Short mmCIF file of C-alpha atoms in Angstrom, two decimals:
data_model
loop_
_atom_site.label_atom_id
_atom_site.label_comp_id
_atom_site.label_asym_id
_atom_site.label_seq_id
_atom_site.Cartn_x
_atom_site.Cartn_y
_atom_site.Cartn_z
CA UNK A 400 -10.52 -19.19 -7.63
CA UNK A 401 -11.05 -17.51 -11.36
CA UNK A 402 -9.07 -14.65 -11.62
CA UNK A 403 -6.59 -12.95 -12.79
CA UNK A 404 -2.74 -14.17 -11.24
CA UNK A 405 0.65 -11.92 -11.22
CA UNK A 406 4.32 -12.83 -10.57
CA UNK A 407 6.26 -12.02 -8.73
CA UNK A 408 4.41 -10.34 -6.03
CA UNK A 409 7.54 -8.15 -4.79
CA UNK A 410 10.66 -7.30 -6.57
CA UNK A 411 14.25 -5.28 -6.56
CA UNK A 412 16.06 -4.99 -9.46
CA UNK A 413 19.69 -2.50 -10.06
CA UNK A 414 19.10 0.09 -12.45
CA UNK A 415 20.05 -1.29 -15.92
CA UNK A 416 18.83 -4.73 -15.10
CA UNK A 417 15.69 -6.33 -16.87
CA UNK A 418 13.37 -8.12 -15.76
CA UNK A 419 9.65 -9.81 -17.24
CA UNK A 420 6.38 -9.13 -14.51
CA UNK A 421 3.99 -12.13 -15.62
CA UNK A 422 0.17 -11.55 -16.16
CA UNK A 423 -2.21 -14.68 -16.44
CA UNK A 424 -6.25 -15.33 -16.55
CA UNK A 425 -8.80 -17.69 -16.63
CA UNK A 426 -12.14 -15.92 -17.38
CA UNK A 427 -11.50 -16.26 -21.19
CA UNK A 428 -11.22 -12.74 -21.56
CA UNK A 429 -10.50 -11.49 -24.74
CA UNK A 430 -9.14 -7.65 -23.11
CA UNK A 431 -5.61 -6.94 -20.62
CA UNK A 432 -3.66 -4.55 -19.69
CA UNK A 433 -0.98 -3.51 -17.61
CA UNK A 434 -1.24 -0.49 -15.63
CA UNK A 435 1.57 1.69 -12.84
CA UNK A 436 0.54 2.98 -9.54
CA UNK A 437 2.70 5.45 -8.02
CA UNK A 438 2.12 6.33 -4.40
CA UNK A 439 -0.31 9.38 -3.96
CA UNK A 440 -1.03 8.81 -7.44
CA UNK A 441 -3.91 7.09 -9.52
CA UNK A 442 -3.68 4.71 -12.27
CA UNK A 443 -1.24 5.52 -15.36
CA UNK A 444 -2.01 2.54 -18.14
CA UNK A 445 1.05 1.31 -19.70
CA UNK A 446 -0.10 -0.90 -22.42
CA UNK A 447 -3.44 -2.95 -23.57
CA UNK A 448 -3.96 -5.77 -25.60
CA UNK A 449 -7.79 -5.56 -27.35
CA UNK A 450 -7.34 -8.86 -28.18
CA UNK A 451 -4.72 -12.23 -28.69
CA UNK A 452 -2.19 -11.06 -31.31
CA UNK A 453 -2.85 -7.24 -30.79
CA UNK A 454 -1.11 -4.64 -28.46
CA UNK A 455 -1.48 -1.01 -27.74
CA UNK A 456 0.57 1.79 -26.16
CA UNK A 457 -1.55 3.58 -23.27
CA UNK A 458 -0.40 6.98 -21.97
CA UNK A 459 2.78 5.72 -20.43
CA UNK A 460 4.61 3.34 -22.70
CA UNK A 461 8.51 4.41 -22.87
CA UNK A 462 11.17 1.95 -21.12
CA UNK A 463 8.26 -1.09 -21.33
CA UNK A 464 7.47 -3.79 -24.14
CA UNK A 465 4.63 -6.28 -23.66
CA UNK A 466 3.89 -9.64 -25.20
CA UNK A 467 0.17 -11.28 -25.61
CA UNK A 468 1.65 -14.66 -25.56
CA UNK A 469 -1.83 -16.46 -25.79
CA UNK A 470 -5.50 -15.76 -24.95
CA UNK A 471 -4.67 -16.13 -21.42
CA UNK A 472 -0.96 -14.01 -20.50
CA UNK A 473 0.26 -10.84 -21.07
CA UNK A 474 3.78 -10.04 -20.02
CA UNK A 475 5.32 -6.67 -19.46
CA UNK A 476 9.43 -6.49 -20.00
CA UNK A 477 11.46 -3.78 -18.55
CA UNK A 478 14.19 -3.80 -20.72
CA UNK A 479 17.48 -1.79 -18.75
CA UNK A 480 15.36 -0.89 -15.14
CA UNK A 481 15.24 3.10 -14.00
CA UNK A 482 14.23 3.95 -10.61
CA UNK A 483 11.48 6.07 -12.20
CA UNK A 484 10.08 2.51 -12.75
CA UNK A 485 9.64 1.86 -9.05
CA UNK A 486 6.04 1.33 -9.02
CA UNK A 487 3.09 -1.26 -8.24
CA UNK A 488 2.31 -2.91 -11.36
CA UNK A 489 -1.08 -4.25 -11.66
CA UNK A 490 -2.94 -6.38 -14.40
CA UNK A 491 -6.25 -6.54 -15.42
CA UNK A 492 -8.04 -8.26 -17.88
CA UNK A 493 -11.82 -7.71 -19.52
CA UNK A 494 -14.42 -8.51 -21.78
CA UNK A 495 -17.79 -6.84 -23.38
CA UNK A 496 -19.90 -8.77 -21.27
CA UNK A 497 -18.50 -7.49 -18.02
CA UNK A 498 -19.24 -3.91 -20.37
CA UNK A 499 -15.63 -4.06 -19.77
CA UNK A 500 -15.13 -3.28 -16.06
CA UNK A 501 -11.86 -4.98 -15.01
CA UNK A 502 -11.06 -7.89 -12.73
CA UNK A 503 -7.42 -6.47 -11.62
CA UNK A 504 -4.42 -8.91 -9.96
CA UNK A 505 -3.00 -8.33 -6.59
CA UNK A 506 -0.17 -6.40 -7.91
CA UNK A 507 3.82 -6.08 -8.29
CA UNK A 508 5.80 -4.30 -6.15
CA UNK A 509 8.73 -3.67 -8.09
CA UNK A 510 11.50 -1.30 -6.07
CA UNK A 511 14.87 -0.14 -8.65
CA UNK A 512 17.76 1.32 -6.96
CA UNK B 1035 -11.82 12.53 -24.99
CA UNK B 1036 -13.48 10.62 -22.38
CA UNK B 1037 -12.27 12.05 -18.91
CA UNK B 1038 -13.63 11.31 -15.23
CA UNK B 1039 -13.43 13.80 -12.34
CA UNK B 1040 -13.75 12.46 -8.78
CA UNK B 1041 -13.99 14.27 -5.87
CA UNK B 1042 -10.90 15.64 -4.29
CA UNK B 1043 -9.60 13.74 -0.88
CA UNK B 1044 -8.22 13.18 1.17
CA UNK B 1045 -11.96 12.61 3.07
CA UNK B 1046 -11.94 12.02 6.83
CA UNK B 1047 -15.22 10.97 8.36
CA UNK B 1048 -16.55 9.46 11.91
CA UNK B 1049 -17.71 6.07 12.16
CA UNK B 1050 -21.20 5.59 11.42
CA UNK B 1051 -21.27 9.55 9.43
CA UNK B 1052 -23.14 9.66 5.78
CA UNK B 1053 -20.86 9.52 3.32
CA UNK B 1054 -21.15 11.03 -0.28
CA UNK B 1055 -17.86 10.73 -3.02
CA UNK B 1056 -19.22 12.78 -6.00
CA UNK B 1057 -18.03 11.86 -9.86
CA UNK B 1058 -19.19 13.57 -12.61
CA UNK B 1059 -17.66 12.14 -16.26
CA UNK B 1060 -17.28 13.08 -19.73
CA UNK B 1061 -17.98 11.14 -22.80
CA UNK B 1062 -19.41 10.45 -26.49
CA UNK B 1063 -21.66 7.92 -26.52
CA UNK B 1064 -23.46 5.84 -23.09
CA UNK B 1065 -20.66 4.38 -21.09
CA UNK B 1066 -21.13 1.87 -18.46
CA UNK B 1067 -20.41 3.50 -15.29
CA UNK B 1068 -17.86 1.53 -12.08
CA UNK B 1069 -16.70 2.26 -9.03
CA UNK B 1070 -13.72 0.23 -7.54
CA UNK B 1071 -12.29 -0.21 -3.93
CA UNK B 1072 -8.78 -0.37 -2.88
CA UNK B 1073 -7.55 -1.56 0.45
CA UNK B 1074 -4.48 -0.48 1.59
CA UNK B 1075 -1.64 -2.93 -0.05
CA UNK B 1076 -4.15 -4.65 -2.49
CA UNK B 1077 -5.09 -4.63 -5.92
CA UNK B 1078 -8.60 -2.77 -6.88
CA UNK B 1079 -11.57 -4.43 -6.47
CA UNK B 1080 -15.14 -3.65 -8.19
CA UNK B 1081 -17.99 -2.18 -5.82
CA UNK B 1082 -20.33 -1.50 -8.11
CA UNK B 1083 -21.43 -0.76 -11.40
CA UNK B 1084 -24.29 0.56 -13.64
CA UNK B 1085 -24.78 -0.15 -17.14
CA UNK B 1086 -27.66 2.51 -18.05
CA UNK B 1087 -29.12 5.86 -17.21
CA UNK B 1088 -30.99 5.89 -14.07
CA UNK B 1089 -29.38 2.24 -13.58
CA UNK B 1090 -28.45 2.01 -9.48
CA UNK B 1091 -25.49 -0.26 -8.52
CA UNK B 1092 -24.99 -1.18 -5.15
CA UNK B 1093 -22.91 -3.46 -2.79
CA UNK B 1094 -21.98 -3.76 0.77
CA UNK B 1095 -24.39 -1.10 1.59
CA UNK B 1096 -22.98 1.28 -1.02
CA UNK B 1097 -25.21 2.81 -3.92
CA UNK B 1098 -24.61 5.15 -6.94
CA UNK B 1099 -26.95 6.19 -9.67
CA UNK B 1100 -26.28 6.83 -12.85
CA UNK B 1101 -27.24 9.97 -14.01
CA UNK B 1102 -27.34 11.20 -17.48
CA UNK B 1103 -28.76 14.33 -16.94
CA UNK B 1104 -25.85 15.83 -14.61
CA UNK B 1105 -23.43 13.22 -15.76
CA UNK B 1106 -22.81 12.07 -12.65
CA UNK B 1107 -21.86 8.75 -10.77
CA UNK B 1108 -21.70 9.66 -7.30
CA UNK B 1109 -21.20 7.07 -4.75
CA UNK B 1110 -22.98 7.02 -1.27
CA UNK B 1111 -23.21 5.07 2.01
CA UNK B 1112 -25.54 5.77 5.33
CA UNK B 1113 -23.48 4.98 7.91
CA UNK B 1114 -19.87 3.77 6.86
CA UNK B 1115 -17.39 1.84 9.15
CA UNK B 1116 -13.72 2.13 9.98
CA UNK B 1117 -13.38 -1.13 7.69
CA UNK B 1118 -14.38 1.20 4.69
CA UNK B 1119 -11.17 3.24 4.93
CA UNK B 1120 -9.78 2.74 1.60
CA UNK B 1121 -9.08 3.83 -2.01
CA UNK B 1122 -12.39 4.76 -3.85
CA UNK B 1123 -11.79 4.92 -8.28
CA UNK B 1124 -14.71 6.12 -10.48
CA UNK B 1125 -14.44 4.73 -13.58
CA UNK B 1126 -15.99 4.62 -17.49
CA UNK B 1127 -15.89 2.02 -20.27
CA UNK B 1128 -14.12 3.44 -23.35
CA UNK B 1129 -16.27 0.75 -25.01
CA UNK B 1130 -14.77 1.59 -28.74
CA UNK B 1131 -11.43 1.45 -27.57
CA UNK B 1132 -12.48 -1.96 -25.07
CA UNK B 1133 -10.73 -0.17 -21.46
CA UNK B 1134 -11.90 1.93 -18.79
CA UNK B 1135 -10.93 5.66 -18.04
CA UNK B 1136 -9.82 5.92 -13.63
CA UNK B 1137 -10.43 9.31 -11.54
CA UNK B 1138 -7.69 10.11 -9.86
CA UNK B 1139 -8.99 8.12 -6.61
CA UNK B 1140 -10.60 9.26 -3.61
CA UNK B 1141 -8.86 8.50 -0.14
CA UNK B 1142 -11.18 7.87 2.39
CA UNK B 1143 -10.27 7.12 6.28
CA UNK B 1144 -13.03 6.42 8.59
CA UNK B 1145 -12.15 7.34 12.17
CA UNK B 1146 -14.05 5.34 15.31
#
């Protein structure tokens, strides 16, 4: 099915470790982003990528980098993990004529201790 | 900026009860107007969405109507089921900057 695909679905990393969360989709989307969901919490956007070659800090960018690689992926690195990075990670990618409402991935569950 | 304000939860209603999760939203300009659906341990999923004033999404038996008068979004259903318990996001298309702008998320658990 069309959509958008993320991997790994669950992981635990040691604090300092780094790791890459991959992003992928096949609606030829020109929009993505990566966005954190702590529990209790809403939506916190990390970074966005407007379109292949371009990348954008949202409201919560520190300890994250992020690659466009192509039309299609968008990877998010954690560079030296924190446990303030325990979080579900979710993708999403868009385009004007869905007036950009987002088709989101299943989610990360990424656990640091 | 563009902001959205949803309803505060947690809401806890009776199977088959009316249910009403009000959004109201700020912005320059005529956003397209979404509201999403998350199930508990899964990613969000969009349940609706209106592109215009007076515009009416609906899905699954839930409607909102987008109001440009009271700036409002609010999302309703007539007799909601203990399958509905979920995650409810209002959203708006930022459509200069290409994303969307989340509520905070309304938590809804439907009791039988």
């Amino acid at each position: 099915n069309a959509g958008v695909t993320q991997t790994p679905k669950f992981q635990v990393l040691k604090t300092g470790q780094s790791m890459t969360l991959q992003c992928a989709q096949d609606m030829n989307h020109n929009s993505m982003y990566w966005y954190r969901q702590d529990p209790g919490m809403g939506l916190r956007l990390i970074y966005y990528s407007a379109s292949e070659g371009t990348t954008d800090k949202g409201e919560v960018p520190n300890g994250y980098n992020v690659s466009r690689l192509n039309k299609r992926e968008f990877s998010l690195r954690l560079e030296s993990a924190a446990p303030s990075q325990t979080s579900v990670y979710f993708c999403a990618s868009s385009a004007p004529e869905t007036n950009y409402g987002y088709t989101f991935g299943s989610g990360t569950r990424l656990t640091v201790v | 900026g563009d902001s959205v304000t949803q309803m505060e939860g947690p809401v806890t209603l009776s199977e088959e009860a009316f249910l009403t999760i009000n959004c109201t939203y700020t912005a320059t300009g005529y956003p397209s107007l979404f509201w999403y659906v998350q199930y508990p341990g899964e990613g969000l999923q969009l349940l609706l969405k209106a592109t215009k004033a007076d515009d009416k999404g609906s899905n699954k038996g839930f409607e909102a109507t987008y109001r440009k008068e009271t700036t409002s979004f609010h999302l309703e259903k007539g007799s909601v089921q203990v399958s509905d318990s979920a995650v409810y996001f209002c959203a708006l298309s930022d459509q200069g900057a290409q994303k969307l702008v989340f509520g905070q998320g309304t938590r809804l658990t439907i009791n039988p």
